[in-house]
mmCIF file of C-alpha atoms and ligand atoms in Angstrom:
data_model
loop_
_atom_site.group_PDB
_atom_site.id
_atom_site.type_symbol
_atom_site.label_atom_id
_atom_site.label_comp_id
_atom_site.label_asym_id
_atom_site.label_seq_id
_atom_site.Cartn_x
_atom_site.Cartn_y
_atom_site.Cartn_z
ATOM 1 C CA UNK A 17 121.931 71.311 91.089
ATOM 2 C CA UNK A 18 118.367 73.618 90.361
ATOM 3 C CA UNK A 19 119.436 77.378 90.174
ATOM 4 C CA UNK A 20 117.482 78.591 92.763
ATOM 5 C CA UNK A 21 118.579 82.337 92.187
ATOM 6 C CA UNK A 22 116.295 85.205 91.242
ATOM 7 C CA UNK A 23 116.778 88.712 90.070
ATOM 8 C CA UNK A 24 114.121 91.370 91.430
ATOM 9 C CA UNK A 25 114.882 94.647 89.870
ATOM 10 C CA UNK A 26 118.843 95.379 90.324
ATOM 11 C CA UNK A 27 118.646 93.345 93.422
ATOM 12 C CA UNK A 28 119.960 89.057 92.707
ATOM 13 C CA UNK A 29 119.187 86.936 95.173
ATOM 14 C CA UNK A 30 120.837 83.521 95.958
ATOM 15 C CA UNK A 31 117.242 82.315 96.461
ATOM 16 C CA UNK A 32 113.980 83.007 95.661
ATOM 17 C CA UNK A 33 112.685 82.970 99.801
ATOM 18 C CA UNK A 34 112.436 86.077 101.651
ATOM 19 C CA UNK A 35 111.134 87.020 105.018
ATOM 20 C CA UNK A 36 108.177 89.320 105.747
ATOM 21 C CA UNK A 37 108.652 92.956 107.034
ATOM 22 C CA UNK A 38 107.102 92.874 110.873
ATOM 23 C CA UNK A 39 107.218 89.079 111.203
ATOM 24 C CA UNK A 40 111.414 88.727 111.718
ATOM 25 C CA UNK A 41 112.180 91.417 114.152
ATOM 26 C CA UNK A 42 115.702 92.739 113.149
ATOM 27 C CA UNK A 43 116.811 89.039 112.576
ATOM 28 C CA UNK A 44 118.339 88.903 115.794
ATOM 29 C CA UNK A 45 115.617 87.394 117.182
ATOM 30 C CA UNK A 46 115.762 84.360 114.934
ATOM 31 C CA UNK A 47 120.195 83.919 114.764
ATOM 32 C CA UNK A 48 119.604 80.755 117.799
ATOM 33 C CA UNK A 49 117.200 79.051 115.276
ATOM 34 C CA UNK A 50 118.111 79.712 111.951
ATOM 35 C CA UNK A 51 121.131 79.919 109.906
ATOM 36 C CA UNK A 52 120.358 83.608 108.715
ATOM 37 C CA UNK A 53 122.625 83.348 105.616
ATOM 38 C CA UNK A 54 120.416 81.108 103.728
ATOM 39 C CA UNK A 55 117.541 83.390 103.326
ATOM 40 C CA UNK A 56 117.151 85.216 100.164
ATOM 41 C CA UNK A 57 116.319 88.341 101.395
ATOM 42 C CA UNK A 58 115.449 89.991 104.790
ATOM 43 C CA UNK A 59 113.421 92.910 105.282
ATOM 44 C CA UNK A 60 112.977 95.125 107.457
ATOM 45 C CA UNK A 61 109.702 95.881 110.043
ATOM 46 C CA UNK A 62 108.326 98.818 108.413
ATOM 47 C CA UNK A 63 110.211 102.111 109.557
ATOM 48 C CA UNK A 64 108.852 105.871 109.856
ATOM 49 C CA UNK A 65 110.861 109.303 109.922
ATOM 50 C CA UNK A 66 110.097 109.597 113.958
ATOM 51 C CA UNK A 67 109.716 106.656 116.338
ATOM 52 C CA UNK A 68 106.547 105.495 116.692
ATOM 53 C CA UNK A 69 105.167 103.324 120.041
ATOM 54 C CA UNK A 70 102.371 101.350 117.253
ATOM 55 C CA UNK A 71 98.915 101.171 119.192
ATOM 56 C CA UNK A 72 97.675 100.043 122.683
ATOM 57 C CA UNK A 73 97.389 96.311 123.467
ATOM 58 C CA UNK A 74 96.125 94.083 122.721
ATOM 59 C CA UNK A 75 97.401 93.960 119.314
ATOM 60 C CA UNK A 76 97.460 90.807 118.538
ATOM 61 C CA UNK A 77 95.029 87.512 118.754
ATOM 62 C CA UNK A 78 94.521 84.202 117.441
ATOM 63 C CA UNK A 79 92.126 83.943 114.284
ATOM 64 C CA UNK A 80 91.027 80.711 112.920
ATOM 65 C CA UNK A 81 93.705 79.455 110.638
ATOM 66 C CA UNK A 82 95.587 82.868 111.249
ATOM 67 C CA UNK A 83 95.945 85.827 113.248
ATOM 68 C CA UNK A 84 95.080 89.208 113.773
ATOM 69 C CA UNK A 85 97.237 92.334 114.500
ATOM 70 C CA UNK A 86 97.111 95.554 114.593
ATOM 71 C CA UNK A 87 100.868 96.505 115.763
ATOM 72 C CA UNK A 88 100.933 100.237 114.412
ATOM 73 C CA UNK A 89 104.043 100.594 112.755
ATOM 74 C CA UNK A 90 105.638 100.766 115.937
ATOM 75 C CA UNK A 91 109.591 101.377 115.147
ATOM 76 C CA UNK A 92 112.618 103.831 116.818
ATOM 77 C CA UNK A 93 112.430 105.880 113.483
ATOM 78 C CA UNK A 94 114.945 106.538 110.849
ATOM 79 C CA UNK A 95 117.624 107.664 112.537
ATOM 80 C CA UNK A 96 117.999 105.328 115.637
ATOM 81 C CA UNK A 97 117.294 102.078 112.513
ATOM 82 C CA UNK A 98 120.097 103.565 110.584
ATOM 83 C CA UNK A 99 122.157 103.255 113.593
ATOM 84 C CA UNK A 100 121.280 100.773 115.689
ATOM 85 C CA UNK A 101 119.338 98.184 113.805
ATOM 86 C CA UNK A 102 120.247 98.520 110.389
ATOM 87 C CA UNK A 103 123.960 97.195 111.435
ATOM 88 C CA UNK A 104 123.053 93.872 113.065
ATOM 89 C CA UNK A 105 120.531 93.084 110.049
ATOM 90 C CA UNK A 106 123.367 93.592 107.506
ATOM 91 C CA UNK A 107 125.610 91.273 109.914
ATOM 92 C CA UNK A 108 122.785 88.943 108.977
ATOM 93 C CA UNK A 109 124.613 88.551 105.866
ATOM 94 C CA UNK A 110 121.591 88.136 102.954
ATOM 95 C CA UNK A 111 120.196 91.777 101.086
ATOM 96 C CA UNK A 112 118.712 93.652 103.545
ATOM 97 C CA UNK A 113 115.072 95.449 102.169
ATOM 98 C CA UNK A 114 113.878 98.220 103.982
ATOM 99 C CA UNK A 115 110.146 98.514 104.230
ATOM 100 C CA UNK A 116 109.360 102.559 104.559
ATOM 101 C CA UNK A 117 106.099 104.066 105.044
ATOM 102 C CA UNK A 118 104.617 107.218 106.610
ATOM 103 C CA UNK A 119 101.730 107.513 108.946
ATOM 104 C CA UNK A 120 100.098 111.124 106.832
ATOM 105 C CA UNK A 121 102.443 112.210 104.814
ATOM 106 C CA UNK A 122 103.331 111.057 101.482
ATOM 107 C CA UNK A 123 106.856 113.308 101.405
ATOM 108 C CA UNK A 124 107.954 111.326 104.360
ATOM 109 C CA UNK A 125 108.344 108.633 101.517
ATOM 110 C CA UNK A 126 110.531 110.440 99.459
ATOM 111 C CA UNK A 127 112.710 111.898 102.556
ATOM 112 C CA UNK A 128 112.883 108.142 103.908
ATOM 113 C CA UNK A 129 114.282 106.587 100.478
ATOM 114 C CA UNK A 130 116.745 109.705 100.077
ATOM 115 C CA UNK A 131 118.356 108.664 103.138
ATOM 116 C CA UNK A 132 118.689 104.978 102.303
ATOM 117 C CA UNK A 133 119.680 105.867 98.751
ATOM 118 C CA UNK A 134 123.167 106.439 100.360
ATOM 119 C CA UNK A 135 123.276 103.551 102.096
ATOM 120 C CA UNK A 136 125.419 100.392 100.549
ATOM 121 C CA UNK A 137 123.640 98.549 103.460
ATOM 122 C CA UNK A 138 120.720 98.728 102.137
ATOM 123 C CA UNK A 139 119.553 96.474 99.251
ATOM 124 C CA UNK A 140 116.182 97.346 98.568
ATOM 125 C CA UNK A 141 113.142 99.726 99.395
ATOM 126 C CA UNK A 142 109.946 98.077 99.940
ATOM 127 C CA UNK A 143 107.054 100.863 100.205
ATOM 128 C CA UNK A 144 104.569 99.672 103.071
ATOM 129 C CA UNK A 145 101.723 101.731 100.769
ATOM 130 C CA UNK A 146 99.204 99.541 102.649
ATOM 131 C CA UNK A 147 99.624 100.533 106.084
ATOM 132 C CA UNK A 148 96.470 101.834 107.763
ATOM 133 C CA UNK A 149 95.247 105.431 108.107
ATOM 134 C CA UNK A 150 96.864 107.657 105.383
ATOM 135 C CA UNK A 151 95.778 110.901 104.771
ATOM 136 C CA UNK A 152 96.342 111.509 101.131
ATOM 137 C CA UNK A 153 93.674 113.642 100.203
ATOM 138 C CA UNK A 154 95.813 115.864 97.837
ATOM 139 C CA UNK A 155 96.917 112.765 95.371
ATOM 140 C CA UNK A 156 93.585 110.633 96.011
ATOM 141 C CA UNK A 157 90.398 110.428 93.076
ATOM 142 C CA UNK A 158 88.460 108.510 95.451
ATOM 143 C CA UNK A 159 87.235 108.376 99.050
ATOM 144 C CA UNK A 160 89.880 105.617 100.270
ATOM 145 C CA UNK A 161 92.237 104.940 103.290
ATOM 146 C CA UNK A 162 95.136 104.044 101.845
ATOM 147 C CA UNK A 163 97.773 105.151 99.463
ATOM 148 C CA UNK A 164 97.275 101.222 97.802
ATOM 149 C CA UNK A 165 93.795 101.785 97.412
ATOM 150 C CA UNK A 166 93.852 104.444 94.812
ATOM 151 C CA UNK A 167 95.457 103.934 91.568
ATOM 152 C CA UNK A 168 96.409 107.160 91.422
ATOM 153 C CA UNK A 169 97.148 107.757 94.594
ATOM 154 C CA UNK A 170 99.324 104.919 93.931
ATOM 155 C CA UNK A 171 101.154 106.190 90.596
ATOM 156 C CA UNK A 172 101.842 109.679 92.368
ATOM 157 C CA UNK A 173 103.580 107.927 95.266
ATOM 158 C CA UNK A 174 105.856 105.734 93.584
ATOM 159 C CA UNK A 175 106.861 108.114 90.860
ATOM 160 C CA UNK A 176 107.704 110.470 93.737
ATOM 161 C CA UNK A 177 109.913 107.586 95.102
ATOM 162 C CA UNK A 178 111.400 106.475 92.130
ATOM 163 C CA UNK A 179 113.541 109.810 91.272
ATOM 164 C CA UNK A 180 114.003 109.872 94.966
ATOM 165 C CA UNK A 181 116.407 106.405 94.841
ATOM 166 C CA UNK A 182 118.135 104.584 92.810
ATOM 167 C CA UNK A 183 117.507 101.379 94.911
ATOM 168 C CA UNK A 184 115.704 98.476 93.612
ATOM 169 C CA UNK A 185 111.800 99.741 94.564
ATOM 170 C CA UNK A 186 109.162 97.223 95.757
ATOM 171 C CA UNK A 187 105.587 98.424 96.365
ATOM 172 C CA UNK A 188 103.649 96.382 98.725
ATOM 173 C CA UNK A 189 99.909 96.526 98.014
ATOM 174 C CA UNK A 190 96.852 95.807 100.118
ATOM 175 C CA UNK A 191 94.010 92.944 99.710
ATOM 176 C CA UNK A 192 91.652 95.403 100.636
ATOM 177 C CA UNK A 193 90.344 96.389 97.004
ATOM 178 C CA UNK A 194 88.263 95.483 94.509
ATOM 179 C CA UNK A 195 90.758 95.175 91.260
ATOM 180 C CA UNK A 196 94.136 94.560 92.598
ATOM 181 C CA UNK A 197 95.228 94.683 88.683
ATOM 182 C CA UNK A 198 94.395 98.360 88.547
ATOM 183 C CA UNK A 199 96.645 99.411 91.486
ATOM 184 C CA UNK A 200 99.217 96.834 90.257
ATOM 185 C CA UNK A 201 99.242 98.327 87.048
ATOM 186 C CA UNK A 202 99.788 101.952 88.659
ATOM 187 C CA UNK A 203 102.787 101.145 90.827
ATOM 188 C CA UNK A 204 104.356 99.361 87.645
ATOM 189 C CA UNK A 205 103.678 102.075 84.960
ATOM 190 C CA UNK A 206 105.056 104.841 87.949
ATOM 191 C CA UNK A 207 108.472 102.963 87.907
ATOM 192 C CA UNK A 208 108.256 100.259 90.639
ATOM 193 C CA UNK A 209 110.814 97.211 90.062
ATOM 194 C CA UNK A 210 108.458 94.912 92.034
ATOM 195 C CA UNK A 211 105.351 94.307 93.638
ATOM 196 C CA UNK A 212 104.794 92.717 96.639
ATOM 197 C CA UNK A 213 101.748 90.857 97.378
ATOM 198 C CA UNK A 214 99.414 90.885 100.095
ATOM 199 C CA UNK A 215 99.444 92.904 103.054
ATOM 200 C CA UNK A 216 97.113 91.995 105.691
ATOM 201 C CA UNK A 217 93.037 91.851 104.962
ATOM 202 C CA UNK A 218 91.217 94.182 107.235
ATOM 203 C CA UNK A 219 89.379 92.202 109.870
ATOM 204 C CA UNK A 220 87.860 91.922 113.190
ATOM 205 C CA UNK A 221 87.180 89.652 116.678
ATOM 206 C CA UNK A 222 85.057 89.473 119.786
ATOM 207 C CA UNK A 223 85.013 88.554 122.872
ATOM 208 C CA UNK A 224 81.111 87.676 123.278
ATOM 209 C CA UNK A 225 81.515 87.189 127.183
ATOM 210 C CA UNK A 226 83.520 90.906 127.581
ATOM 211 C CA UNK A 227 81.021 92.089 124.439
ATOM 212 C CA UNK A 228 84.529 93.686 123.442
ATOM 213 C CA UNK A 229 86.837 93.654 120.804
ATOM 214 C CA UNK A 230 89.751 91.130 121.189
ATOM 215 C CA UNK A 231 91.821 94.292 119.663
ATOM 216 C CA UNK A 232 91.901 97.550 121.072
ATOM 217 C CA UNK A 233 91.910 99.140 117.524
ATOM 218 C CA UNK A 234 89.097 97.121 116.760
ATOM 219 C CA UNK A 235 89.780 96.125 113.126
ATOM 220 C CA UNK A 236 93.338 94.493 112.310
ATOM 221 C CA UNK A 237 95.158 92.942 109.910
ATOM 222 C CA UNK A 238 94.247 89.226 108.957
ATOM 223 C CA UNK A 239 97.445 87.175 108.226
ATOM 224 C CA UNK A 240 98.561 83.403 107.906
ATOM 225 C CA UNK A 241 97.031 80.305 105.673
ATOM 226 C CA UNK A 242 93.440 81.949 106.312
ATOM 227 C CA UNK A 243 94.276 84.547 103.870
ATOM 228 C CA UNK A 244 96.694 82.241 101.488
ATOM 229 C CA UNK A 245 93.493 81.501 98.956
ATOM 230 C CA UNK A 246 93.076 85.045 98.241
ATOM 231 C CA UNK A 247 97.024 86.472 97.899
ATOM 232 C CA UNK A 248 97.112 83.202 95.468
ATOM 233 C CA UNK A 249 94.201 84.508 93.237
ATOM 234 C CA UNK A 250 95.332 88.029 93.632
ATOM 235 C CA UNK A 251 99.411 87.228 92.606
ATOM 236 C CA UNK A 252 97.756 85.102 89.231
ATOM 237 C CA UNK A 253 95.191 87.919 88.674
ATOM 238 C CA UNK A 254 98.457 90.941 88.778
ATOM 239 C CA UNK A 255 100.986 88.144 86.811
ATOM 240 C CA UNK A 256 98.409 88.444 83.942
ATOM 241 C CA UNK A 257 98.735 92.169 83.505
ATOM 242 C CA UNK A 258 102.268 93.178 84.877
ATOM 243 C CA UNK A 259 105.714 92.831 83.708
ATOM 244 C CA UNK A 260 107.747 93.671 86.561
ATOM 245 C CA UNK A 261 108.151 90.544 89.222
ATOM 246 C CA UNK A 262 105.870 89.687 92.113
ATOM 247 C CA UNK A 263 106.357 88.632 95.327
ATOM 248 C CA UNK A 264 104.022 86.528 96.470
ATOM 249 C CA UNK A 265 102.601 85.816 100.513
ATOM 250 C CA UNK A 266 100.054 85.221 102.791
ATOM 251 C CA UNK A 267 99.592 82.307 104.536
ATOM 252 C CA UNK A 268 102.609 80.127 103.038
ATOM 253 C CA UNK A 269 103.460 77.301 106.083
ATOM 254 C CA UNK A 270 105.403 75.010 103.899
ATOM 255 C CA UNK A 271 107.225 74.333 100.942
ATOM 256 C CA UNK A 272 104.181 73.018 98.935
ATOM 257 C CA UNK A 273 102.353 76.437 99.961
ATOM 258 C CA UNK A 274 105.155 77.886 98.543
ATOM 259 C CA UNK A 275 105.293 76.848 95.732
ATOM 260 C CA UNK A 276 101.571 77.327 94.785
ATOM 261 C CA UNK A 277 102.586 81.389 94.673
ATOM 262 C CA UNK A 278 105.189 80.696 92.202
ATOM 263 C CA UNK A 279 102.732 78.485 89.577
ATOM 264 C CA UNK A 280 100.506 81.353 90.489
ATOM 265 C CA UNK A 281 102.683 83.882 88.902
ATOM 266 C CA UNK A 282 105.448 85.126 91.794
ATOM 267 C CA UNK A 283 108.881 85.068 91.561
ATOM 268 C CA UNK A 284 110.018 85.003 94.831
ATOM 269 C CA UNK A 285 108.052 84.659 97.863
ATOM 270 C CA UNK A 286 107.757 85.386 101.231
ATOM 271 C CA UNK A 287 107.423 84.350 104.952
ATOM 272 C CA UNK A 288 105.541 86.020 107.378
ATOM 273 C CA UNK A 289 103.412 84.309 110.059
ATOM 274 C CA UNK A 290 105.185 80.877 109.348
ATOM 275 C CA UNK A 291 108.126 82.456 111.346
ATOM 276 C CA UNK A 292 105.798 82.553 114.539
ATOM 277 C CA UNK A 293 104.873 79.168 114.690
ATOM 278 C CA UNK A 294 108.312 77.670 113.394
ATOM 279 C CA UNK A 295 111.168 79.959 113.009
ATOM 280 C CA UNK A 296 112.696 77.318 110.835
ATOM 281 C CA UNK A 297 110.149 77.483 108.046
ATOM 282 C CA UNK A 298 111.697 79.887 105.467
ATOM 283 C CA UNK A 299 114.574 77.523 105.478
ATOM 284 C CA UNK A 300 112.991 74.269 105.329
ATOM 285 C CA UNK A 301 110.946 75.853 102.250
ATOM 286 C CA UNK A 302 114.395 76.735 100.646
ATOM 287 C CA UNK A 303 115.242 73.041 100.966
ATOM 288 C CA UNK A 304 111.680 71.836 99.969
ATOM 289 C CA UNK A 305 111.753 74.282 96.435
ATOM 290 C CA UNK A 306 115.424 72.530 95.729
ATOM 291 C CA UNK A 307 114.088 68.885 96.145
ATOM 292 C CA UNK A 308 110.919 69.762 94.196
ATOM 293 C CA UNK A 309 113.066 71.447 91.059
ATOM 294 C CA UNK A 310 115.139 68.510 91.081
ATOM 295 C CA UNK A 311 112.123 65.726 91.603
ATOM 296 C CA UNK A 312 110.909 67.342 87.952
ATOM 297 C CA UNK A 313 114.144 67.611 86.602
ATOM 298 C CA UNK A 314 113.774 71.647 86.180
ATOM 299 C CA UNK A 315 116.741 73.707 85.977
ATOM 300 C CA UNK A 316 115.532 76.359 88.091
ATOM 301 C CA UNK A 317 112.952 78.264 90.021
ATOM 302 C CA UNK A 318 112.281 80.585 87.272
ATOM 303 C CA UNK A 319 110.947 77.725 85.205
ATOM 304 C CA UNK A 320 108.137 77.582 88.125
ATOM 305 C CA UNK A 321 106.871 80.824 87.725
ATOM 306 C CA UNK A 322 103.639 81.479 85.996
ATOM 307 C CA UNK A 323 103.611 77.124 85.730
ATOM 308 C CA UNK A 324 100.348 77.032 86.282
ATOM 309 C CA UNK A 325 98.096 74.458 83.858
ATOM 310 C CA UNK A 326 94.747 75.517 83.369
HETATM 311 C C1 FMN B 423 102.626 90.860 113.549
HETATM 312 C C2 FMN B 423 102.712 91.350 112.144
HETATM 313 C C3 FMN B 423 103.322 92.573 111.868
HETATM 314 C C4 FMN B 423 103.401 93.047 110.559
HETATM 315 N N1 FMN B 423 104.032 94.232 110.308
HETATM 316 C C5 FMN B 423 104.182 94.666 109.034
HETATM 317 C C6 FMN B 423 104.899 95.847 108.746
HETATM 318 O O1 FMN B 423 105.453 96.515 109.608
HETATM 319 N N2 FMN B 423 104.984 96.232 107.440
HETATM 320 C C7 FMN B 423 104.423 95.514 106.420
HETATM 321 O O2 FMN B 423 104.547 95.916 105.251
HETATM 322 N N3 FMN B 423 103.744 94.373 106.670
HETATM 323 C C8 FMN B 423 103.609 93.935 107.948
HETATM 324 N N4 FMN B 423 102.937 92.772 108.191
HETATM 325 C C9 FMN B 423 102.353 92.009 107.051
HETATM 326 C C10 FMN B 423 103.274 90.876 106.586
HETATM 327 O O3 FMN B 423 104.524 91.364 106.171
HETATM 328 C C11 FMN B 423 102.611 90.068 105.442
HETATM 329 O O4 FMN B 423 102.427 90.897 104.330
HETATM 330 C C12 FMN B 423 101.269 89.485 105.845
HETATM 331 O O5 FMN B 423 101.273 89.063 107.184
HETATM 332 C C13 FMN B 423 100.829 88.303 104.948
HETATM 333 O O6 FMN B 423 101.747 87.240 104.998
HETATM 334 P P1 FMN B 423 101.637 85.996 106.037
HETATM 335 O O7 FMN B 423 100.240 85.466 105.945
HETATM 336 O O8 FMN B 423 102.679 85.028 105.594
HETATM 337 O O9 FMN B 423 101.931 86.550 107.410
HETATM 338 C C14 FMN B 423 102.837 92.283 109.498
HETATM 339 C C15 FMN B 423 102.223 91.056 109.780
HETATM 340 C C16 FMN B 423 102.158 90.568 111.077
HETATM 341 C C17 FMN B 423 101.509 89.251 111.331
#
């Protein structure tokens, strides 16, 4: 049999499929179609200090190939997570990652992965750095949005984070920039385990008979196989420069999508959309990786990584 395991940072998982933070609920939501235990990993929907309601509807639509949303980090906050949520994921049974961010305040970061540092719930820290609207101005060089826009902005985060925990850190980037090495680069040299790439690409839809927006916030995140060209080119463009692993998504449907991020570079990937339109794909991918390693007589699914022939 393939070993499908994979080490990310401290954290060894039993496979090399995760699910993506805001796609899986709090896994509850997916126990009557999948067997939860096979996943490699399970994180969290991104969670703030204080409970957040995310933005007015509608926050989602349909996008050619994709979708759009623009949820708003809606979550009941740290403390009611820790409680109430943070149990039944862990029942789950795979490593639970938390995904933290902060809505305009980098400190919240720090404050957020102290309190999970405690935790033995708690496998991982994923930093949502690529969550809209970030004020940063005292860490940023440039005129940018978001923490994962700014190398520096970037660096100063995660080495913030990192003496704040002792977890296994992953720092989820954004699409939206021009040299995704650069910012890859930062959250590496600042102490990051991982990377995690893409977040959503900034986009837009209208309704030309309303003349209106099909989201109330206007712009919103593009997700699914729409956006599955460019996390590819952007996971073999970071696996060039970085040593640390990378988690690659966006857009993967099936097992062959898959495993295009792991010739592409990533060591593990993840699920996101997928788990809208069938809730059983991160498991039939976990099957579909196994028949493929042993079709090509590979011992195991680090062999795939970085595969690619050109
Ligand atoms: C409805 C929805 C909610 C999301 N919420 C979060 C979130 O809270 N935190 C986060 O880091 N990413 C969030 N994402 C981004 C996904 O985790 C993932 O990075 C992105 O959708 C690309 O992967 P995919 O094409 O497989 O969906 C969300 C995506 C969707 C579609």
């Amino acid at each position: 049999m393939p070993n499908l395991s994979v080490k990310v940072g401290k954290l060894k998982l039993r496979n090399p499929v995760m699910v993506s933070s805001g796609t899986f609920g709090y896994a509850e939501e997916f126990k009557d179609f999948i067997d939860l235990r096979k996943l490699g990993a399970i994180v969290s929907k991104t969670v703030t200090v204080s409970p957040r309601r995310g933005n007015p509807s509608p926050r989602t639509c349909e996008a050619p190939a994709g979708m759009l949303n623009s949820i708003g980090l809606e979550n009941p906050g740290i403390d009611a997570f820790i409680e109430k949520k943070l149990p039944v994921l862990a029942k789950a049974g795979p490593p639970v990652i938390v995904s933290i961010s902060s809505i305009d305040d980098p400190d919240e970061f720090v404050l957020l992965a102290r309190k999970l540092d405690k935790i033995k719930a708690v496998a991982a820290v994923e930093l949502n750095i690529s969550c809209p609207n970030i004020k940063h101005t005292q860490h940023t060089t440039q005129n940018s949005q978001l923490i994962s826009q700014d190398p520096r902005a970037t660096y100063n985060l995660v080495k913030k984070v990192r003496k704040a925990t002792q977890k296994t850190l992953i720092t989820k980037l954004t699409p939206n920039v021009t040299d995704i090495c650069e910012i890859a680069l930062a959250a590496e040299g600042a102490g990051s385990d991982a990377l995690a790439l893409i977040n959503t690409l900034t986009g837009m839809s209208i309704d030309v008979d309303a003349r209106r927006p099909r989201i109330a916030a206007v712009t919103a995140g593009l997700s699914g196989p729409a956006i599955r060209p460019v996390a590819l080119r952007m996971v073999w463009e970071a696996y060039q420069k970085v040593n640390i692993p990378i988690i690659g998504m966006g857009g993967i449907i099936d097992t062959a999508s898959a495993l295009e991020f792991f010739l592409a570079g990533a060591s593990a990937v993840s699920i996101g959309t997928a788990n809208f339109i069938n809730p059983g794909a991160s498991v039939e991918i976990i099957d579909g990786i196994k028949r493929y390693l042993i079709r090509d007589k590979l011992k195991g699914v680090k062999n795939l990584t970085g595969g690619l022939k050109i």
